[in-house]
XYZ file of N, CA and C in Angstrom:
189
model
N 9.280 14.029 7.328
C 9.403 13.325 6.087
C 8.595 12.150 6.061
N 7.782 11.984 5.028
C 6.824 10.866 4.837
C 7.580 9.634 4.317
N 7.012 8.442 4.645
C 7.574 7.179 4.015
C 7.155 7.172 2.570
N 7.953 6.390 1.823
C 7.712 6.194 0.357
C 6.956 4.939 0.171
N 7.264 3.928 0.933
C 6.599 2.609 0.762
C 5.357 2.472 1.604
N 4.533 1.554 1.235
C 3.233 1.367 1.998
C 3.312 -0.083 2.501
N 2.736 -0.229 3.687
C 2.815 -1.559 4.415
C 1.362 -2.058 4.630
N 1.192 -3.337 4.912
C -0.175 -3.787 5.132
C -0.931 -3.051 6.225
N -0.311 -2.685 7.278
C -0.979 -1.894 8.417
C -1.550 -0.556 7.851
N -0.874 0.086 6.930
C -1.361 1.271 6.372
C -2.629 0.988 5.522
N -2.601 -0.088 4.720
C -3.753 -0.471 3.951
C -4.928 -0.834 4.848
N -4.655 -1.458 6.024
C -5.712 -1.771 6.998
C -6.330 -0.483 7.479
N -5.592 0.484 7.768
C -6.112 1.797 8.232
C -6.974 2.476 7.109
N -6.532 2.387 5.833
C -7.148 3.001 4.738
C -8.471 2.297 4.416
N -8.532 1.010 4.372
C -9.639 0.287 3.880
C -10.519 -0.210 5.042
N -9.983 -0.316 6.276
C -10.802 -0.938 7.338
C -10.919 -2.403 7.266
N -10.057 -3.064 6.359
C -10.138 -4.494 6.229
C -9.051 -5.166 7.066
N -8.998 -6.550 6.938
C -8.011 -7.266 7.698
C -6.583 -7.212 7.166
N -5.667 -7.784 8.026
C -4.276 -7.770 7.639
C -3.974 -8.717 6.464
N -4.719 -9.834 6.445
C -4.551 -10.839 5.316
C -5.078 -10.127 4.016
N -6.174 -9.397 4.086
C -6.674 -8.724 2.856
C -5.598 -7.712 2.411
N -5.020 -7.026 3.262
C -4.034 -5.996 2.986
C -2.737 -6.641 2.294
N -2.317 -7.739 2.849
C -1.197 -8.477 2.237
C -1.573 -8.953 0.853
N -2.772 -9.476 0.637
C -3.243 -9.941 -0.631
C -3.320 -8.813 -1.718
N -3.665 -7.615 -1.316
C -3.671 -6.450 -2.102
C -2.247 -6.115 -2.569
N -1.331 -6.097 -1.601
C 0.018 -5.747 -1.930
C 0.610 -6.830 -2.892
N 0.303 -8.047 -2.737
C 0.718 -9.099 -3.638
C 0.100 -8.954 -5.051
N -1.147 -8.515 -5.092
C -1.813 -8.283 -6.324
C -1.101 -7.048 -7.110
N -0.758 -6.025 -6.341
C -0.107 -4.847 -6.969
C 1.275 -5.237 -7.395
N 2.021 -6.056 -6.668
C 3.316 -6.507 -7.165
C 3.280 -7.249 -8.433
N 2.287 -8.197 -8.500
C 2.057 -9.029 -9.694
C 1.688 -8.176 -10.891
N 0.811 -7.201 -10.629
C 0.391 -6.359 -11.732
C 1.579 -5.548 -12.280
N 2.429 -5.058 -11.400
C 3.507 -4.204 -11.785
C 4.805 -5.069 -12.149
N 4.739 -6.337 -12.022
C 5.855 -7.241 -12.391
C 6.965 -7.171 -11.440
N 6.635 -6.871 -10.151
C 7.621 -6.815 -9.092
C 7.938 -8.175 -8.461
N 9.090 -8.356 -7.929
C 9.471 -9.522 -7.173
C 8.792 -9.446 -5.813
N 8.557 -10.549 -5.221
C 7.889 -10.587 -3.806
C 8.641 -9.709 -2.751
N 9.867 -9.580 -2.850
C 10.692 -8.833 -1.864
C 10.729 -7.329 -2.098
N 10.187 -6.837 -3.235
C 10.258 -5.489 -3.580
C 9.119 -4.688 -2.927
N 9.387 -3.472 -2.586
C 8.374 -2.610 -1.978
C 7.371 -2.016 -2.971
N 6.199 -1.655 -2.466
C 5.199 -0.939 -3.196
C 5.147 0.450 -2.653
N 5.192 1.418 -3.529
C 5.173 2.844 -3.117
C 3.760 3.311 -2.876
N 3.674 4.396 -2.201
C 2.348 5.050 -1.941
C 1.646 5.433 -3.257
N 2.504 5.934 -4.192
C 1.948 6.348 -5.534
C 1.413 5.101 -6.216
N 2.149 3.980 -6.200
C 1.711 2.789 -6.950
C 0.338 2.283 -6.269
N 0.257 2.380 -5.015
C -0.981 1.937 -4.361
C -2.157 2.897 -4.749
N -1.845 4.148 -4.852
C -2.871 5.142 -5.147
C -3.409 4.938 -6.532
N -2.470 4.627 -7.455
C -2.959 4.374 -8.879
C -3.793 3.043 -8.889
N -3.230 2.078 -8.241
C -3.980 0.707 -8.239
C -5.386 0.859 -7.583
N -5.480 1.604 -6.467
C -6.735 1.716 -5.763
C -7.699 2.781 -6.280
N -7.135 3.677 -7.110
C -7.964 4.820 -7.644
C -8.174 5.888 -6.603
N -7.378 5.983 -5.630
C -7.383 7.009 -4.668
C -6.410 8.081 -4.958
N -6.566 9.249 -4.498
C -5.554 10.354 -4.584
C -4.508 10.082 -3.521
N -3.280 10.504 -3.760
C -2.220 10.390 -2.781
C -2.533 11.216 -1.608
N -3.156 12.394 -1.778
C -3.494 13.368 -0.724
C -4.473 12.596 0.224
N -5.296 11.787 -0.277
C -6.343 11.060 0.573
C -5.646 9.986 1.362
N -4.590 9.387 0.802
C -3.882 8.226 1.458
C -2.922 8.777 2.581
N -2.235 9.871 2.350
C -1.152 10.339 3.195
C -1.456 10.467 4.661
N -2.694 10.931 5.020
C -3.079 11.107 6.517
C -2.990 9.716 7.144
N -3.193 8.604 6.467
C -3.191 7.275 7.046
C -1.749 6.713 7.199
N -0.790 7.289 6.531
C 0.557 6.802 6.640
C 1.192 7.384 7.955
N 1.358 6.454 8.906
C 1.895 6.870 10.233
C 3.352 6.513 10.239
N 4.247 7.412 10.591
C 5.677 7.104 10.730
C 5.968 6.354 12.010
């Protein structure tokens, strides 16, 4: 079973960028979607924001 939410470490694996960049991206997605800082971002929401397919992202999501 795959995870539903995405974490900064997942974004690091996908983009090859730093942890601080990954946290910044998650904060931008939350702001765009009108989410509170404590709310999770889903893989689907990240895919839409980044313009990537979910199928492209899923191999980088490690349980």
